[in-house]
Amino acid sequence: MKKIIFVGLLGLTASVGRAQAPAFKRAFTNMTEVGGLFGRVDYSTQFSETVENRLSLTAQTFNGVQLRPRLAVGGTVGIDWYAAALLMPLCAGIRYDLARDTQKNVRVFTSLDAGYGVAWLHQSVSGYKTTGGWVLSPGVGLRIGRPGVANFTLSMSYKRQEAHVEKPVDGFYTLARSEDRVYNRLAIRLGIAF
């Protein structure tokens, strides 16, 4: 009998505690960032090998719903200007705050974007055809500012993006030429989130 009363009081205490806690309201969230894509490119032919450092411009915006106080789910749209391609990644995205105490002015968050990059804005040279490919971008960052208001963000992520290029046939040396590209870059971005 004592066990039943104890379990009943424990359940009553838990339900009263839940009733007094403020209810979380789902809200729209946005994170817009601009930065650079840093990487190295290796060009190999039968006669020589060249390695170059590359810096490309990137911009992206994440729009979603704050499902929990620390979890947001939504979509990411961006622009990546590589030396030979202008690709627009369309991704599903997740943002998750790692800190439990949300009253801090600096919070650490993680991000994951996965989707497909399209070449709708790319203007190919005559005879060339560039198409996009799969995109994967995990990252970590800092959100600077009080919760519930606009925050500044500083993030670092790895970005892997595929592309495919069909080149014109020259008729003399080759009958068909195509190239599968994989852009592996370190992305460093600054932005604003609300």
PDB file of C-alpha atoms in Angstrom:
ATOM      1  CA  MET A   1       0.000   0.000   0.000  1.00  0.00           C
ATOM      2  CA  LYS A   2       2.886   2.379   0.819  1.00  0.00           C
ATOM      3  CA  LYS A   3       4.381   1.729  -2.633  1.00  0.00           C
ATOM      4  CA  ILE A   4       1.102   2.633  -4.374  1.00  0.00           C
ATOM      5  CA  ILE A   5       0.799   5.894  -2.400  1.00  0.00           C
ATOM      6  CA  PHE A   6       4.464   6.741  -3.108  1.00  0.00           C
ATOM      7  CA  VAL A   7       4.050   6.130  -6.874  1.00  0.00           C
ATOM      8  CA  GLY A   8       0.812   8.164  -6.874  1.00  0.00           C
ATOM      9  CA  LEU A   9       2.469  11.120  -5.110  1.00  0.00           C
ATOM     10  CA  LEU A  10       5.438  10.922  -7.462  1.00  0.00           C
ATOM     11  CA  GLY A  11       3.118  11.035 -10.496  1.00  0.00           C
ATOM     12  CA  LEU A  12       1.143  13.953  -9.019  1.00  0.00           C
ATOM     13  CA  THR A  13       4.351  15.897  -8.327  1.00  0.00           C
ATOM     14  CA  ALA A  14       5.597  15.347 -11.879  1.00  0.00           C
ATOM     15  CA  SER A  15       2.305  16.476 -13.431  1.00  0.00           C
ATOM     16  CA  VAL A  16       2.159  19.631 -11.255  1.00  0.00           C
ATOM     17  CA  GLY A  17       5.774  20.411 -12.205  1.00  0.00           C
ATOM     18  CA  ARG A  18       4.915  20.063 -15.895  1.00  0.00           C
ATOM     19  CA  ALA A  19       1.836  22.257 -15.547  1.00  0.00           C
ATOM     20  CA  GLN A  20       3.852  25.108 -14.011  1.00  0.00           C
ATOM     21  CA  ALA A  21       6.662  25.032 -16.597  1.00  0.00           C
ATOM     22  CA  PRO A  22       6.122  27.479 -19.453  1.00  0.00           C
ATOM     23  CA  ALA A  23       4.998  25.760 -22.635  1.00  0.00           C
ATOM     24  CA  PHE A  24       7.429  25.880 -25.563  1.00  0.00           C
ATOM     25  CA  LYS A  25       5.979  27.526 -28.668  1.00  0.00           C
ATOM     26  CA  ARG A  26       7.216  26.467 -32.072  1.00  0.00           C
ATOM     27  CA  ALA A  27       8.574  29.411 -34.022  1.00  0.00           C
ATOM     28  CA  PHE A  28      10.100  30.271 -37.397  1.00  0.00           C
ATOM     29  CA  THR A  29      13.894  30.451 -37.410  1.00  0.00           C
ATOM     30  CA  ASN A  30      16.387  31.768 -39.967  1.00  0.00           C
ATOM     31  CA  MET A  31      20.174  31.646 -40.264  1.00  0.00           C
ATOM     32  CA  THR A  32      21.757  33.534 -43.177  1.00  0.00           C
ATOM     33  CA  GLU A  33      25.530  33.297 -43.686  1.00  0.00           C
ATOM     34  CA  VAL A  34      28.249  34.425 -46.120  1.00  0.00           C
ATOM     35  CA  GLY A  35      31.832  33.186 -46.263  1.00  0.00           C
ATOM     36  CA  GLY A  36      34.562  31.337 -48.096  1.00  0.00           C
ATOM     37  CA  LEU A  37      35.160  27.783 -49.300  1.00  0.00           C
ATOM     38  CA  PHE A  38      38.821  26.810 -48.831  1.00  0.00           C
ATOM     39  CA  GLY A  39      40.426  23.847 -50.587  1.00  0.00           C
ATOM     40  CA  ARG A  40      43.260  22.420 -52.690  1.00  0.00           C
ATOM     41  CA  VAL A  41      42.922  21.255 -56.279  1.00  0.00           C
ATOM     42  CA  ASP A  42      45.136  18.643 -57.935  1.00  0.00           C
ATOM     43  CA  TYR A  43      45.342  18.721 -61.748  1.00  0.00           C
ATOM     44  CA  SER A  44      47.067  15.665 -63.165  1.00  0.00           C
ATOM     45  CA  THR A  45      47.849  14.967 -66.798  1.00  0.00           C
ATOM     46  CA  GLN A  46      50.187  12.436 -68.340  1.00  0.00           C
ATOM     47  CA  PHE A  47      52.889  15.138 -68.568  1.00  0.00           C
ATOM     48  CA  SER A  48      52.585  17.124 -65.310  1.00  0.00           C
ATOM     49  CA  GLU A  49      50.880  17.492 -61.946  1.00  0.00           C
ATOM     50  CA  THR A  50      49.773  20.837 -60.505  1.00  0.00           C
ATOM     51  CA  VAL A  51      48.429  21.538 -57.011  1.00  0.00           C
ATOM     52  CA  GLU A  52      46.696  24.866 -56.313  1.00  0.00           C
ATOM     53  CA  ASN A  53      44.995  26.452 -53.312  1.00  0.00           C
ATOM     54  CA  ARG A  54      41.486  27.682 -54.068  1.00  0.00           C
ATOM     55  CA  LEU A  55      39.142  30.130 -52.371  1.00  0.00           C
ATOM     56  CA  SER A  56      35.520  30.323 -53.498  1.00  0.00           C
ATOM     57  CA  LEU A  57      32.646  32.501 -52.284  1.00  0.00           C
ATOM     58  CA  THR A  58      29.631  30.912 -50.596  1.00  0.00           C
ATOM     59  CA  ALA A  59      26.309  32.198 -49.260  1.00  0.00           C
ATOM     60  CA  GLN A  60      23.417  30.267 -47.763  1.00  0.00           C
ATOM     61  CA  THR A  61      20.183  30.705 -45.852  1.00  0.00           C
ATOM     62  CA  PHE A  62      18.537  28.184 -43.536  1.00  0.00           C
ATOM     63  CA  ASN A  63      14.790  28.601 -42.927  1.00  0.00           C
ATOM     64  CA  GLY A  64      12.965  26.285 -40.593  1.00  0.00           C
ATOM     65  CA  VAL A  65      10.895  25.625 -37.508  1.00  0.00           C
ATOM     66  CA  GLN A  66      12.234  25.532 -33.955  1.00  0.00           C
ATOM     67  CA  LEU A  67      10.770  22.155 -32.900  1.00  0.00           C
ATOM     68  CA  ARG A  68      12.383  22.109 -29.451  1.00  0.00           C
ATOM     69  CA  PRO A  69      14.278  24.791 -27.515  1.00  0.00           C
ATOM     70  CA  ARG A  70      17.562  23.390 -28.900  1.00  0.00           C
ATOM     71  CA  LEU A  71      16.453  21.747 -32.203  1.00  0.00           C
ATOM     72  CA  ALA A  72      15.484  23.389 -35.499  1.00  0.00           C
ATOM     73  CA  VAL A  73      14.591  21.556 -38.734  1.00  0.00           C
ATOM     74  CA  GLY A  74      14.144  23.146 -42.155  1.00  0.00           C
ATOM     75  CA  GLY A  75      15.602  23.751 -45.602  1.00  0.00           C
ATOM     76  CA  THR A  76      18.833  25.361 -46.804  1.00  0.00           C
ATOM     77  CA  VAL A  77      19.342  27.185 -50.104  1.00  0.00           C
ATOM     78  CA  GLY A  78      22.717  28.554 -51.126  1.00  0.00           C
ATOM     79  CA  ILE A  79      25.098  29.684 -53.851  1.00  0.00           C
ATOM     80  CA  ASP A  80      28.656  28.352 -54.277  1.00  0.00           C
ATOM     81  CA  TRP A  81      30.949  30.077 -56.807  1.00  0.00           C
ATOM     82  CA  TYR A  82      33.644  27.585 -57.775  1.00  0.00           C
ATOM     83  CA  ALA A  83      36.259  28.463 -60.423  1.00  0.00           C
ATOM     84  CA  ALA A  84      34.517  26.387 -63.117  1.00  0.00           C
ATOM     85  CA  ALA A  85      30.934  26.149 -61.830  1.00  0.00           C
ATOM     86  CA  LEU A  86      28.183  28.152 -60.149  1.00  0.00           C
ATOM     87  CA  LEU A  87      26.151  25.665 -58.110  1.00  0.00           C
ATOM     88  CA  MET A  88      23.028  26.153 -55.998  1.00  0.00           C
ATOM     89  CA  PRO A  89      22.658  23.551 -53.211  1.00  0.00           C
ATOM     90  CA  LEU A  90      19.070  22.726 -52.159  1.00  0.00           C
ATOM     91  CA  CYS A  91      19.242  20.824 -48.871  1.00  0.00           C
ATOM     92  CA  ALA A  92      17.307  19.592 -45.863  1.00  0.00           C
ATOM     93  CA  GLY A  93      18.925  20.993 -42.745  1.00  0.00           C
ATOM     94  CA  ILE A  94      19.146  20.512 -38.989  1.00  0.00           C
ATOM     95  CA  ARG A  95      20.489  22.951 -36.376  1.00  0.00           C
ATOM     96  CA  TYR A  96      21.053  21.758 -32.791  1.00  0.00           C
ATOM     97  CA  ASP A  97      22.310  23.821 -29.830  1.00  0.00           C
ATOM     98  CA  LEU A  98      24.742  21.823 -27.678  1.00  0.00           C
ATOM     99  CA  ALA A  99      24.476  23.995 -24.545  1.00  0.00           C
ATOM    100  CA  ARG A 100      21.726  23.089 -22.091  1.00  0.00           C
ATOM    101  CA  ASP A 101      21.543  26.521 -20.455  1.00  0.00           C
ATOM    102  CA  THR A 102      19.928  28.791 -23.050  1.00  0.00           C
ATOM    103  CA  GLN A 103      20.524  31.986 -21.026  1.00  0.00           C
ATOM    104  CA  LYS A 104      24.163  32.225 -22.109  1.00  0.00           C
ATOM    105  CA  ASN A 105      25.248  34.893 -24.628  1.00  0.00           C
ATOM    106  CA  VAL A 106      27.579  32.506 -26.511  1.00  0.00           C
ATOM    107  CA  ARG A 107      26.207  29.091 -27.490  1.00  0.00           C
ATOM    108  CA  VAL A 108      27.731  26.260 -29.496  1.00  0.00           C
ATOM    109  CA  PHE A 109      25.584  24.659 -32.207  1.00  0.00           C
ATOM    110  CA  THR A 110      25.986  21.883 -34.751  1.00  0.00           C
ATOM    111  CA  SER A 111      24.534  21.759 -38.246  1.00  0.00           C
ATOM    112  CA  LEU A 112      23.922  19.177 -40.932  1.00  0.00           C
ATOM    113  CA  ASP A 113      22.769  19.916 -44.485  1.00  0.00           C
ATOM    114  CA  ALA A 114      22.208  17.184 -47.073  1.00  0.00           C
ATOM    115  CA  GLY A 115      20.651  17.490 -50.516  1.00  0.00           C
ATOM    116  CA  TYR A 116      21.365  18.130 -54.168  1.00  0.00           C
ATOM    117  CA  GLY A 117      23.232  20.952 -55.897  1.00  0.00           C
ATOM    118  CA  VAL A 118      21.745  22.246 -59.150  1.00  0.00           C
ATOM    119  CA  ALA A 119      23.400  24.309 -61.893  1.00  0.00           C
ATOM    120  CA  TRP A 120      20.368  26.419 -62.823  1.00  0.00           C
ATOM    121  CA  LEU A 121      22.335  29.690 -62.554  1.00  0.00           C
ATOM    122  CA  HIS A 122      25.513  28.423 -64.240  1.00  0.00           C
ATOM    123  CA  GLN A 123      26.211  29.763 -67.744  1.00  0.00           C
ATOM    124  CA  SER A 124      28.170  27.050 -69.558  1.00  0.00           C
ATOM    125  CA  VAL A 125      30.726  27.766 -72.258  1.00  0.00           C
ATOM    126  CA  SER A 126      29.506  26.843 -75.753  1.00  0.00           C
ATOM    127  CA  GLY A 127      29.350  23.077 -76.128  1.00  0.00           C
ATOM    128  CA  TYR A 128      29.824  22.359 -72.420  1.00  0.00           C
ATOM    129  CA  LYS A 129      27.030  21.168 -70.130  1.00  0.00           C
ATOM    130  CA  THR A 130      27.427  21.372 -66.330  1.00  0.00           C
ATOM    131  CA  THR A 131      25.036  19.587 -63.980  1.00  0.00           C
ATOM    132  CA  GLY A 132      25.026  19.435 -60.194  1.00  0.00           C
ATOM    133  CA  GLY A 133      25.208  16.540 -57.786  1.00  0.00           C
ATOM    134  CA  TRP A 134      24.812  15.422 -54.185  1.00  0.00           C
ATOM    135  CA  VAL A 135      25.772  17.735 -51.308  1.00  0.00           C
ATOM    136  CA  LEU A 136      26.708  16.902 -47.712  1.00  0.00           C
ATOM    137  CA  SER A 137      27.804  19.526 -45.165  1.00  0.00           C
ATOM    138  CA  PRO A 138      28.243  18.814 -41.418  1.00  0.00           C
ATOM    139  CA  GLY A 139      29.479  21.664 -39.245  1.00  0.00           C
ATOM    140  CA  VAL A 140      29.861  23.388 -35.887  1.00  0.00           C
ATOM    141  CA  GLY A 141      29.524  27.027 -34.924  1.00  0.00           C
ATOM    142  CA  LEU A 142      29.014  29.772 -32.356  1.00  0.00           C
ATOM    143  CA  ARG A 143      25.822  31.764 -31.880  1.00  0.00           C
ATOM    144  CA  ILE A 144      26.643  35.092 -30.188  1.00  0.00           C
ATOM    145  CA  GLY A 145      23.810  37.018 -28.526  1.00  0.00           C
ATOM    146  CA  ARG A 146      20.920  36.562 -26.132  1.00  0.00           C
ATOM    147  CA  PRO A 147      18.303  33.869 -26.870  1.00  0.00           C
ATOM    148  CA  GLY A 148      15.089  35.108 -28.459  1.00  0.00           C
ATOM    149  CA  VAL A 149      16.684  38.011 -30.358  1.00  0.00           C
ATOM    150  CA  ALA A 150      18.870  38.293 -33.469  1.00  0.00           C
ATOM    151  CA  ASN A 151      22.292  36.651 -33.012  1.00  0.00           C
ATOM    152  CA  PHE A 152      25.572  36.761 -34.895  1.00  0.00           C
ATOM    153  CA  THR A 153      26.952  33.412 -36.044  1.00  0.00           C
ATOM    154  CA  LEU A 154      30.431  32.135 -36.830  1.00  0.00           C
ATOM    155  CA  SER A 155      30.491  28.634 -38.291  1.00  0.00           C
ATOM    156  CA  MET A 156      32.945  26.152 -39.756  1.00  0.00           C
ATOM    157  CA  SER A 157      31.862  23.143 -41.788  1.00  0.00           C
ATOM    158  CA  TYR A 158      33.068  20.534 -44.250  1.00  0.00           C
ATOM    159  CA  LYS A 159      31.306  20.691 -47.622  1.00  0.00           C
ATOM    160  CA  ARG A 160      31.332  17.891 -50.175  1.00  0.00           C
ATOM    161  CA  GLN A 161      29.602  18.736 -53.440  1.00  0.00           C
ATOM    162  CA  GLU A 162      29.510  16.766 -56.688  1.00  0.00           C
ATOM    163  CA  ALA A 163      29.176  18.034 -60.259  1.00  0.00           C
ATOM    164  CA  HIS A 164      29.294  16.515 -63.739  1.00  0.00           C
ATOM    165  CA  VAL A 165      30.572  18.219 -66.904  1.00  0.00           C
ATOM    166  CA  GLU A 166      30.001  17.071 -70.505  1.00  0.00           C
ATOM    167  CA  LYS A 167      32.650  18.553 -72.816  1.00  0.00           C
ATOM    168  CA  PRO A 168      32.346  19.028 -76.581  1.00  0.00           C
ATOM    169  CA  VAL A 169      33.781  16.354 -78.836  1.00  0.00           C
ATOM    170  CA  ASP A 170      36.735  17.595 -80.877  1.00  0.00           C
ATOM    171  CA  GLY A 171      36.442  14.832 -83.485  1.00  0.00           C
ATOM    172  CA  PHE A 172      40.177  14.413 -83.887  1.00  0.00           C
ATOM    173  CA  TYR A 173      41.562  13.040 -80.600  1.00  0.00           C
ATOM    174  CA  THR A 174      38.495  11.926 -78.676  1.00  0.00           C
ATOM    175  CA  LEU A 175      34.965  10.848 -79.413  1.00  0.00           C
ATOM    176  CA  ALA A 176      33.458  11.691 -76.008  1.00  0.00           C
ATOM    177  CA  ARG A 177      34.646  13.595 -72.953  1.00  0.00           C
ATOM    178  CA  SER A 178      33.022  13.914 -69.573  1.00  0.00           C
ATOM    179  CA  GLU A 179      34.285  14.819 -66.138  1.00  0.00           C
ATOM    180  CA  ASP A 180      32.948  14.002 -62.677  1.00  0.00           C
ATOM    181  CA  ARG A 181      34.026  16.606 -60.137  1.00  0.00           C
ATOM    182  CA  VAL A 182      33.953  16.380 -56.357  1.00  0.00           C
ATOM    183  CA  TYR A 183      34.483  19.651 -54.481  1.00  0.00           C
ATOM    184  CA  ASN A 184      35.790  18.976 -50.940  1.00  0.00           C
ATOM    185  CA  ARG A 185      35.995  22.285 -49.101  1.00  0.00           C
ATOM    186  CA  LEU A 186      36.308  23.790 -45.640  1.00  0.00           C
ATOM    187  CA  ALA A 187      33.619  26.467 -45.299  1.00  0.00           C
ATOM    188  CA  ILE A 188      34.034  29.369 -42.862  1.00  0.00           C
ATOM    189  CA  ARG A 189      31.005  31.673 -42.639  1.00  0.00           C
ATOM    190  CA  LEU A 190      29.756  34.732 -40.747  1.00  0.00           C
ATOM    191  CA  GLY A 191      26.061  35.441 -40.471  1.00  0.00           C
ATOM    192  CA  ILE A 192      22.990  36.420 -38.547  1.00  0.00           C
ATOM    193  CA  ALA A 193      20.311  34.223 -36.979  1.00  0.00           C
ATOM    194  CA  PHE A 194      16.912  34.945 -35.491  1.00  0.00           C
TER     195      PHE A 194
END
